[in-house]
């Protein structure tokens, strides 16, 4: 089993920055990809960014150039640096871990609110 706990959400003004963290525990050696998803009120959950076990990163077009995903394997922690925030970035942000084999894992989310 893998447990994921997000933190770092909060209220910021447009143009501001925030850093989200996801602490992984349990059988962390099983994890291949880790990533972030978000869900805004009234909208579907969407993929934001991912990083594989070798450190290669992938981004949704909507956040490319503004967000940075990173992974500290020694600390079992995933990060998402959110810069140049826009009101449309307001959402619950969820940490996701995809193992080499088996079901994926999800955190419970952390809320990011960006005011105009």
PDB file of C-alpha atoms in Angstrom:
ATOM      1  CA  UNK A   1       0.000   0.000   0.000  1.00  0.00           C
ATOM      2  CA  UNK A   2       0.991   3.609  -0.662  1.00  0.00           C
ATOM      3  CA  UNK A   3      -0.342   6.606   1.226  1.00  0.00           C
ATOM      4  CA  UNK A   4      -0.268  10.110  -0.253  1.00  0.00           C
ATOM      5  CA  UNK A   5      -0.791  13.328   1.695  1.00  0.00           C
ATOM      6  CA  UNK A   6      -0.897  16.709  -0.047  1.00  0.00           C
ATOM      7  CA  UNK A   7      -0.137  20.052   1.556  1.00  0.00           C
ATOM      8  CA  UNK A   8       0.639  23.636   0.606  1.00  0.00           C
ATOM      9  CA  UNK A   9      -2.660  24.842  -0.793  1.00  0.00           C
ATOM     10  CA  UNK A  10      -4.034  28.228   0.081  1.00  0.00           C
ATOM     11  CA  UNK A  11      -5.365  31.562  -1.118  1.00  0.00           C
ATOM     12  CA  UNK A  12      -3.187  33.684  -3.401  1.00  0.00           C
ATOM     13  CA  UNK A  13      -3.701  36.611  -5.742  1.00  0.00           C
ATOM     14  CA  UNK A  14      -3.389  36.333  -9.501  1.00  0.00           C
ATOM     15  CA  UNK A  15       0.252  36.389 -10.524  1.00  0.00           C
ATOM     16  CA  UNK A  16       1.375  34.881  -7.253  1.00  0.00           C
ATOM     17  CA  UNK A  17       3.095  31.599  -6.508  1.00  0.00           C
ATOM     18  CA  UNK A  18       2.497  28.544  -4.405  1.00  0.00           C
ATOM     19  CA  UNK A  19       4.333  25.286  -3.768  1.00  0.00           C
ATOM     20  CA  UNK A  20       2.426  22.069  -3.235  1.00  0.00           C
ATOM     21  CA  UNK A  21       3.901  18.980  -1.622  1.00  0.00           C
ATOM     22  CA  UNK A  22       2.855  15.352  -1.644  1.00  0.00           C
ATOM     23  CA  UNK A  23       4.378  13.064   0.956  1.00  0.00           C
ATOM     24  CA  UNK A  24       4.369   9.389   0.007  1.00  0.00           C
ATOM     25  CA  UNK A  25       4.689   6.582   2.509  1.00  0.00           C
ATOM     26  CA  UNK A  26       4.320   2.823   2.574  1.00  0.00           C
ATOM     27  CA  UNK A  27       5.570   0.720  -0.340  1.00  0.00           C
ATOM     28  CA  UNK A  28       7.059   3.653  -2.226  1.00  0.00           C
ATOM     29  CA  UNK A  29       9.430   1.442  -4.239  1.00  0.00           C
ATOM     30  CA  UNK A  30       6.409   0.297  -6.233  1.00  0.00           C
ATOM     31  CA  UNK A  31       5.839   3.776  -7.687  1.00  0.00           C
ATOM     32  CA  UNK A  32       6.609   4.487 -11.328  1.00  0.00           C
ATOM     33  CA  UNK A  33       4.907   7.743 -12.334  1.00  0.00           C
ATOM     34  CA  UNK A  34       3.785  10.417  -9.926  1.00  0.00           C
ATOM     35  CA  UNK A  35       1.652  13.335 -10.913  1.00  0.00           C
ATOM     36  CA  UNK A  36      -0.801  16.052 -10.106  1.00  0.00           C
ATOM     37  CA  UNK A  37      -4.423  16.375 -11.146  1.00  0.00           C
ATOM     38  CA  UNK A  38      -6.851  19.165 -10.407  1.00  0.00           C
ATOM     39  CA  UNK A  39     -10.589  19.597 -10.303  1.00  0.00           C
ATOM     40  CA  UNK A  40     -12.296  22.967 -10.416  1.00  0.00           C
ATOM     41  CA  UNK A  41     -15.882  23.426  -9.195  1.00  0.00           C
ATOM     42  CA  UNK A  42     -18.324  22.074 -11.758  1.00  0.00           C
ATOM     43  CA  UNK A  43     -15.589  20.672 -13.990  1.00  0.00           C
ATOM     44  CA  UNK A  44     -14.001  17.292 -14.648  1.00  0.00           C
ATOM     45  CA  UNK A  45     -10.760  16.293 -13.016  1.00  0.00           C
ATOM     46  CA  UNK A  46      -7.889  17.047 -15.368  1.00  0.00           C
ATOM     47  CA  UNK A  47      -4.288  15.961 -15.536  1.00  0.00           C
ATOM     48  CA  UNK A  48      -1.749  18.691 -14.772  1.00  0.00           C
ATOM     49  CA  UNK A  49       1.753  17.206 -14.730  1.00  0.00           C
ATOM     50  CA  UNK A  50       3.669  13.980 -14.190  1.00  0.00           C
ATOM     51  CA  UNK A  51       7.200  12.804 -13.520  1.00  0.00           C
ATOM     52  CA  UNK A  52       8.491   9.273 -14.027  1.00  0.00           C
ATOM     53  CA  UNK A  53      10.902   7.324 -11.856  1.00  0.00           C
ATOM     54  CA  UNK A  54      13.860   8.592 -13.893  1.00  0.00           C
ATOM     55  CA  UNK A  55      12.924  12.248 -13.479  1.00  0.00           C
ATOM     56  CA  UNK A  56      11.417  12.950 -16.910  1.00  0.00           C
ATOM     57  CA  UNK A  57       8.593  15.471 -16.681  1.00  0.00           C
ATOM     58  CA  UNK A  58       5.383  16.006 -18.621  1.00  0.00           C
ATOM     59  CA  UNK A  59       2.944  18.922 -18.533  1.00  0.00           C
ATOM     60  CA  UNK A  60      -0.515  19.819 -19.700  1.00  0.00           C
ATOM     61  CA  UNK A  61      -0.516  22.662 -22.210  1.00  0.00           C
ATOM     62  CA  UNK A  62      -2.509  24.845 -19.830  1.00  0.00           C
ATOM     63  CA  UNK A  63       0.297  24.929 -17.251  1.00  0.00           C
ATOM     64  CA  UNK A  64       3.441  24.475 -19.335  1.00  0.00           C
ATOM     65  CA  UNK A  65       5.907  27.262 -18.632  1.00  0.00           C
ATOM     66  CA  UNK A  66       4.205  28.238 -15.372  1.00  0.00           C
ATOM     67  CA  UNK A  67       4.236  25.082 -13.239  1.00  0.00           C
ATOM     68  CA  UNK A  68       7.176  22.847 -12.388  1.00  0.00           C
ATOM     69  CA  UNK A  69       6.882  19.294 -11.121  1.00  0.00           C
ATOM     70  CA  UNK A  70       9.751  17.659  -9.253  1.00  0.00           C
ATOM     71  CA  UNK A  71      10.364  14.512  -7.290  1.00  0.00           C
ATOM     72  CA  UNK A  72      12.669  13.886  -4.342  1.00  0.00           C
ATOM     73  CA  UNK A  73      12.937  10.111  -4.208  1.00  0.00           C
ATOM     74  CA  UNK A  74      15.118  10.117  -1.096  1.00  0.00           C
ATOM     75  CA  UNK A  75      12.470  12.094   0.775  1.00  0.00           C
ATOM     76  CA  UNK A  76       9.563  10.295  -0.907  1.00  0.00           C
ATOM     77  CA  UNK A  77       8.067  13.660  -1.760  1.00  0.00           C
ATOM     78  CA  UNK A  78       6.495  15.097  -4.895  1.00  0.00           C
ATOM     79  CA  UNK A  79       6.329  18.847  -5.471  1.00  0.00           C
ATOM     80  CA  UNK A  80       4.457  21.203  -7.744  1.00  0.00           C
ATOM     81  CA  UNK A  81       5.691  24.781  -8.023  1.00  0.00           C
ATOM     82  CA  UNK A  82       2.874  26.996  -9.265  1.00  0.00           C
ATOM     83  CA  UNK A  83       3.963  30.349 -10.673  1.00  0.00           C
ATOM     84  CA  UNK A  84       2.099  33.116 -12.484  1.00  0.00           C
ATOM     85  CA  UNK A  85      -1.156  31.834 -11.082  1.00  0.00           C
ATOM     86  CA  UNK A  86      -4.424  32.668 -12.783  1.00  0.00           C
ATOM     87  CA  UNK A  87      -7.981  32.547 -11.422  1.00  0.00           C
ATOM     88  CA  UNK A  88      -8.650  29.578 -13.708  1.00  0.00           C
ATOM     89  CA  UNK A  89      -6.028  27.623 -11.756  1.00  0.00           C
ATOM     90  CA  UNK A  90      -8.402  27.562  -8.791  1.00  0.00           C
ATOM     91  CA  UNK A  91      -9.107  23.917  -8.004  1.00  0.00           C
ATOM     92  CA  UNK A  92      -8.573  21.036  -5.656  1.00  0.00           C
ATOM     93  CA  UNK A  93      -5.165  19.591  -6.490  1.00  0.00           C
ATOM     94  CA  UNK A  94      -4.667  15.840  -6.092  1.00  0.00           C
ATOM     95  CA  UNK A  95      -1.495  13.810  -5.909  1.00  0.00           C
ATOM     96  CA  UNK A  96      -1.427  10.581  -7.906  1.00  0.00           C
ATOM     97  CA  UNK A  97       1.018   7.668  -7.879  1.00  0.00           C
ATOM     98  CA  UNK A  98       1.050   4.972 -10.562  1.00  0.00           C
ATOM     99  CA  UNK A  99       2.869   1.762  -9.629  1.00  0.00           C
ATOM    100  CA  UNK A 100       4.775  -0.449 -12.029  1.00  0.00           C
ATOM    101  CA  UNK A 101       1.937  -2.905 -11.668  1.00  0.00           C
ATOM    102  CA  UNK A 102      -1.474  -2.647 -10.038  1.00  0.00           C
ATOM    103  CA  UNK A 103      -3.907   0.078  -9.075  1.00  0.00           C
ATOM    104  CA  UNK A 104      -2.926   3.706  -8.774  1.00  0.00           C
ATOM    105  CA  UNK A 105      -3.070   5.701  -5.538  1.00  0.00           C
ATOM    106  CA  UNK A 106      -4.619   9.071  -4.752  1.00  0.00           C
ATOM    107  CA  UNK A 107      -4.309  11.664  -2.051  1.00  0.00           C
ATOM    108  CA  UNK A 108      -7.279  13.523  -0.633  1.00  0.00           C
ATOM    109  CA  UNK A 109      -6.403  16.846  -2.226  1.00  0.00           C
ATOM    110  CA  UNK A 110      -5.385  20.360  -1.260  1.00  0.00           C
ATOM    111  CA  UNK A 111      -7.291  23.481  -2.276  1.00  0.00           C
ATOM    112  CA  UNK A 112      -5.696  26.259  -4.309  1.00  0.00           C
ATOM    113  CA  UNK A 113      -7.717  29.454  -4.643  1.00  0.00           C
ATOM    114  CA  UNK A 114      -6.514  32.263  -6.903  1.00  0.00           C
ATOM    115  CA  UNK A 115      -8.260  35.603  -6.562  1.00  0.00           C
ATOM    116  CA  UNK A 116      -8.467  38.305  -9.233  1.00  0.00           C
TER     117      UNK A 116
END
